[in-house]
mmCIF file of C-alpha atoms in Angstrom:
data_model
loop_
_atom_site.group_PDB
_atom_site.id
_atom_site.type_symbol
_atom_site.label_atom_id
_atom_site.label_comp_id
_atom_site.label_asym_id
_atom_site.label_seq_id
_atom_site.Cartn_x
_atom_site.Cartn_y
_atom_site.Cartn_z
ATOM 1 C CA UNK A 22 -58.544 -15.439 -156.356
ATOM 2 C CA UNK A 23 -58.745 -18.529 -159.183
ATOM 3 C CA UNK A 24 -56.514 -17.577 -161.888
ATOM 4 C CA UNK A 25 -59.241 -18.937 -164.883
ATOM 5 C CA UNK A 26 -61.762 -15.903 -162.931
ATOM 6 C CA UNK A 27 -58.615 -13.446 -163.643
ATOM 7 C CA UNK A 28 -58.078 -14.623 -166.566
ATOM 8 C CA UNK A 29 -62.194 -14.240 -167.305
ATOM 9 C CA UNK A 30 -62.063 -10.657 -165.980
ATOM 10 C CA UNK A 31 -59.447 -9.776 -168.416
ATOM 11 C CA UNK A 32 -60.743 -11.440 -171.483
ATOM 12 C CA UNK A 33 -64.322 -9.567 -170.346
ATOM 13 C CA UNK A 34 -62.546 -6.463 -169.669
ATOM 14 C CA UNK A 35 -61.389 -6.573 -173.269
ATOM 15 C CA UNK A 36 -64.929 -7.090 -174.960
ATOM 16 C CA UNK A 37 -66.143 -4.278 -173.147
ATOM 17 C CA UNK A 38 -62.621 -2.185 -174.153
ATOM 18 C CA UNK A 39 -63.606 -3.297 -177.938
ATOM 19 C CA UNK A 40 -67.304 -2.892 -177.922
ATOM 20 C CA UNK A 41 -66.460 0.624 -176.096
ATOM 21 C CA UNK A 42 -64.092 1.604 -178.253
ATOM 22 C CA UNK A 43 -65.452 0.665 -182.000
ATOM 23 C CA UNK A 44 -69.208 2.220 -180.634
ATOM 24 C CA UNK A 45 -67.285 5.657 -179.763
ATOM 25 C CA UNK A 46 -65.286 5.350 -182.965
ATOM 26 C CA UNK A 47 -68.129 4.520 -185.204
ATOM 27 C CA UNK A 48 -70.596 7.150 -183.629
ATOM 28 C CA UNK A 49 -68.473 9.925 -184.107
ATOM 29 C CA UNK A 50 -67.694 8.783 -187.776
ATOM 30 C CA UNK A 51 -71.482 8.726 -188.431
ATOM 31 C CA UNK A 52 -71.680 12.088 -186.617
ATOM 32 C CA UNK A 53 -74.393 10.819 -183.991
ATOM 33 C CA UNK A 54 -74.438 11.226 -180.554
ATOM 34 C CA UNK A 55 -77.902 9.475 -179.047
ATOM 35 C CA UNK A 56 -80.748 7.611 -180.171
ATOM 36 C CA UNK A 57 -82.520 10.539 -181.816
ATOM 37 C CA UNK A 58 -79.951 11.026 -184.200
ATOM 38 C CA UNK A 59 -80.047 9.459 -188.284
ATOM 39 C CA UNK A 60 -77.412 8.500 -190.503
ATOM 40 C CA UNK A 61 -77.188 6.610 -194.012
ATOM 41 C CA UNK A 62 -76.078 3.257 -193.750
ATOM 42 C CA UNK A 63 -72.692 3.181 -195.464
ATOM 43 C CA UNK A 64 -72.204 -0.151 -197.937
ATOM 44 C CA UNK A 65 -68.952 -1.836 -197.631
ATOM 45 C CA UNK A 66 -69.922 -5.167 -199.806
ATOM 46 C CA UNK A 67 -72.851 -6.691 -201.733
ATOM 47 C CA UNK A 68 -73.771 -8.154 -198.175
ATOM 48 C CA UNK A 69 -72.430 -5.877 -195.526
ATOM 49 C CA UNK A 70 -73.218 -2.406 -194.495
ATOM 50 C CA UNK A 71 -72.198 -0.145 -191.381
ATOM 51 C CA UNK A 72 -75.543 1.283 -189.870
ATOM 52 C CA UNK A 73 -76.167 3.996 -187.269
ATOM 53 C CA UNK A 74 -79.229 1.956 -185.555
ATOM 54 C CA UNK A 75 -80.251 2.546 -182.244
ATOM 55 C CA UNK A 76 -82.155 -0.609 -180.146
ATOM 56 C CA UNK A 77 -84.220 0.484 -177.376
ATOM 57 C CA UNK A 78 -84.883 -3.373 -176.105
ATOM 58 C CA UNK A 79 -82.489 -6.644 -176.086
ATOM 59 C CA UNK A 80 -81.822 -9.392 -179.045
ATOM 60 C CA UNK A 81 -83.337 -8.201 -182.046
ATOM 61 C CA UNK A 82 -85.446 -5.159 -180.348
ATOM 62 C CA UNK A 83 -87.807 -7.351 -178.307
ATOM 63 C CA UNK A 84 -89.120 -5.782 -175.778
ATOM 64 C CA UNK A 85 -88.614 -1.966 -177.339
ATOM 65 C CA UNK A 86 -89.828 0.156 -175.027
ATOM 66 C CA UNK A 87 -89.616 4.083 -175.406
ATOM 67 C CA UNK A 88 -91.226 5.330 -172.313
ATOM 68 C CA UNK A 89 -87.187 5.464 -171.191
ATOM 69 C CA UNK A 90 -88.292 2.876 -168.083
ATOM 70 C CA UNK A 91 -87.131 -0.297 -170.468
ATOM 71 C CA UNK A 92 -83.236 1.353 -170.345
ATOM 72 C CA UNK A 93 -82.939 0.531 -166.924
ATOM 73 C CA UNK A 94 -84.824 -2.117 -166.310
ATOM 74 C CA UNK A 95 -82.902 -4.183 -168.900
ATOM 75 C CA UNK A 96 -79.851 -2.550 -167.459
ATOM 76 C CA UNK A 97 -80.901 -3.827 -163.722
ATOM 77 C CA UNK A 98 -81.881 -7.726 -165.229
ATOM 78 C CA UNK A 99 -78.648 -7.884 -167.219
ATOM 79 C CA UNK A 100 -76.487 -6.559 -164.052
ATOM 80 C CA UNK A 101 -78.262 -9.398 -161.874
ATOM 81 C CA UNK A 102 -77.805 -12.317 -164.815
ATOM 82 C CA UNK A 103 -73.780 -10.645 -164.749
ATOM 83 C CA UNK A 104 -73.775 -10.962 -161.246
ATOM 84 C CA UNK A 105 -74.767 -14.853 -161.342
ATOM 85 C CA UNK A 106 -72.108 -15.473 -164.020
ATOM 86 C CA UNK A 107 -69.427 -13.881 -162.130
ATOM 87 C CA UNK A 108 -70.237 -16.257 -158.992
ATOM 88 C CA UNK A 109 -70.479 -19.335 -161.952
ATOM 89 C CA UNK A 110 -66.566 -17.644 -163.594
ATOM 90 C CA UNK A 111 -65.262 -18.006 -159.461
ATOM 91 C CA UNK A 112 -65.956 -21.617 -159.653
ATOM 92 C CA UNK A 113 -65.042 -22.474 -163.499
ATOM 93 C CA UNK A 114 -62.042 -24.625 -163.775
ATOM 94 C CA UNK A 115 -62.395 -25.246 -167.871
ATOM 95 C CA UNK A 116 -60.913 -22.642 -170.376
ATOM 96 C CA UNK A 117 -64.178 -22.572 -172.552
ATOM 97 C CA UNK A 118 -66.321 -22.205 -169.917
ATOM 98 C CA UNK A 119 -64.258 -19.596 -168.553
ATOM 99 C CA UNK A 120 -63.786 -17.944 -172.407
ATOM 100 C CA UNK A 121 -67.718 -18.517 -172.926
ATOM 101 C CA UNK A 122 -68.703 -16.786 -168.842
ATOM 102 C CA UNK A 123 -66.307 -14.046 -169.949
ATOM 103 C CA UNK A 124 -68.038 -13.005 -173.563
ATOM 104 C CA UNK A 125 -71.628 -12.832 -172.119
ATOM 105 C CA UNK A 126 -70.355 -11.042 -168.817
ATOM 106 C CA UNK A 127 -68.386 -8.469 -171.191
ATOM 107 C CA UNK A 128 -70.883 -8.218 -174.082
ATOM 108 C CA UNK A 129 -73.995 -7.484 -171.262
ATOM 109 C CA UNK A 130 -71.922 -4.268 -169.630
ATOM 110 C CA UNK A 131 -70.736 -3.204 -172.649
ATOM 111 C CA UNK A 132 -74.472 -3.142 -173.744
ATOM 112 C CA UNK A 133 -75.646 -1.970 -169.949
ATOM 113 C CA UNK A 134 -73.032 1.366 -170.691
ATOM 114 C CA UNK A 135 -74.959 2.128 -173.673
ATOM 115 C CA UNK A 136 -78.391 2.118 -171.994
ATOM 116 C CA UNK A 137 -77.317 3.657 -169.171
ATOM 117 C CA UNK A 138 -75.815 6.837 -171.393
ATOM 118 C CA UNK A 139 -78.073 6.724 -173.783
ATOM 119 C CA UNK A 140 -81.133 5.025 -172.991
ATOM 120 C CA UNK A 141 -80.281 2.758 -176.162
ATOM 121 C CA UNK A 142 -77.446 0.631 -177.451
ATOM 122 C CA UNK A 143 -75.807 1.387 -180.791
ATOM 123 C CA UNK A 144 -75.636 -1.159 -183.087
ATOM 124 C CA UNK A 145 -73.583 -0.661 -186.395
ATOM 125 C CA UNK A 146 -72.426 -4.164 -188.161
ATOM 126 C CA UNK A 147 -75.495 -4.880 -191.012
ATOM 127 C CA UNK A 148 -75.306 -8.313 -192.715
ATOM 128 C CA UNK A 149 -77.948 -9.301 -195.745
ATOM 129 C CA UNK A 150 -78.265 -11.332 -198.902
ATOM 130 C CA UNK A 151 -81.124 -10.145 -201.307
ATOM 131 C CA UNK A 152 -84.158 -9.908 -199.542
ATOM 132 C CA UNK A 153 -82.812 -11.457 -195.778
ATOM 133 C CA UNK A 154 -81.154 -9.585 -193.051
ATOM 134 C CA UNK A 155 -79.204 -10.570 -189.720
ATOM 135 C CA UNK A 156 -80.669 -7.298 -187.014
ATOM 136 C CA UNK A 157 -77.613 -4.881 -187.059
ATOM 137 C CA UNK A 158 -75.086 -6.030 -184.289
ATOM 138 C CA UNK A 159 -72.176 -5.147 -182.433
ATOM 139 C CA UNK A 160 -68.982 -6.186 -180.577
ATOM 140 C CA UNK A 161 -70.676 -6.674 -177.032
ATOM 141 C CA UNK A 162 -73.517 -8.449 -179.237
ATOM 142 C CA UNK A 163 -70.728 -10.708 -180.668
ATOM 143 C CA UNK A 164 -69.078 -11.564 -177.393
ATOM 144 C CA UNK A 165 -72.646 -12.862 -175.939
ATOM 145 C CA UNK A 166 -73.506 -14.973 -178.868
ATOM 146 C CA UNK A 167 -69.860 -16.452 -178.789
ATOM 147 C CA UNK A 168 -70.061 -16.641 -175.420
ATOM 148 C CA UNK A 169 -73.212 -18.625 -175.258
ATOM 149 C CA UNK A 170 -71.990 -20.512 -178.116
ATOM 150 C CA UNK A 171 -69.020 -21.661 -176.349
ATOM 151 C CA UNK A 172 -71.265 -22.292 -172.619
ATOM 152 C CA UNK A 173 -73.150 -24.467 -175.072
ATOM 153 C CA UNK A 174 -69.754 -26.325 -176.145
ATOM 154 C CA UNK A 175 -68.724 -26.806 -173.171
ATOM 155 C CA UNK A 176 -71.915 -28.063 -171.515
ATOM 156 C CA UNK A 177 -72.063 -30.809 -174.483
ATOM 157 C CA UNK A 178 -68.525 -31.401 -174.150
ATOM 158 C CA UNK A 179 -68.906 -32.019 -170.695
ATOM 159 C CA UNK A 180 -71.855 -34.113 -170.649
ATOM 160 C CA UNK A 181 -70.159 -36.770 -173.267
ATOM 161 C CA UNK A 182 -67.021 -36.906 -170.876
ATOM 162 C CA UNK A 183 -69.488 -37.905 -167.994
ATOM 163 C CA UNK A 184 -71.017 -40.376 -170.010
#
């Protein structure tokens, strides 16, 4: 086994750990225990809040879908896109491209466990300025948008070093 695809199971096993871990935390601090559940957003700054928010679909809630179907079906495309990333960690021989394969593999099953408990994922990190607003977030969100920011990195990194 390559060690950088240990190395990107551990580092992925860790964003799941975290995401896991603050979205148990966090829920049972707000007192909620599925998607059918409310709680007031609790301000921590002029910009920041925690939030009890519950998304039904992927990035942003595209693709909400309450029927319950849109759980798993998101759950089954983000297992097959984690499956295709864990055959692309095998072969990675750079550290951010390992780093980057292992934030979007963690962040997608730590999001997958959520829909497959609770039909939803919990999102609790709220981030505004006056009248603008970033969608409430979480860890597993965070390690995906690192992680694609660092594929990105790498893929631009790479292509000047061919040049």
């Amino acid at each position: 086994m390559p060690k950088a695809f240990k190395q990107g199971l551990l580092l992925a096993g860790l964003v799941i750990l975290l995401d896991q871990l603050s979205k148990f935390w966090l829920m049972g601090w707000f007192g909620v225990t599925g998607p059918d559940d409310r709680a007031p957003a609790v301000a921590i700054t002029g910009f920041f809040n925690l939030v009890a928010v519950w998304n039904k679909g992927v990035s942003f809630s595209l693709f909400s879908n309450h029927d319950g179907r849109g759980a798993w079906i998101l759950s089954l495309v983000a297992l097959v896109i984690t499956g295709f990333m864990l055959v692309w960690l095998w072969r990675a021989t750079g550290t951010l491209l390992m780093v980057g394969l292992a934030g979007v593999i963690g962040g997608a099953i730590g999001n997958v466990i959520d829909r497959v408990r609770f039909g939803a994922v919990f999102d609790f990190l709220f981030f505004y300025y006056q009248n603008y607003s970033w969608p409430a977030f979480n860890v597993a969100d965070m390690g995906i948008s690192v992680g694609v920011g660092l594929l990105l990195l790498d893929s631009f990194l790479d292509s000047r070093r061919k040049r």
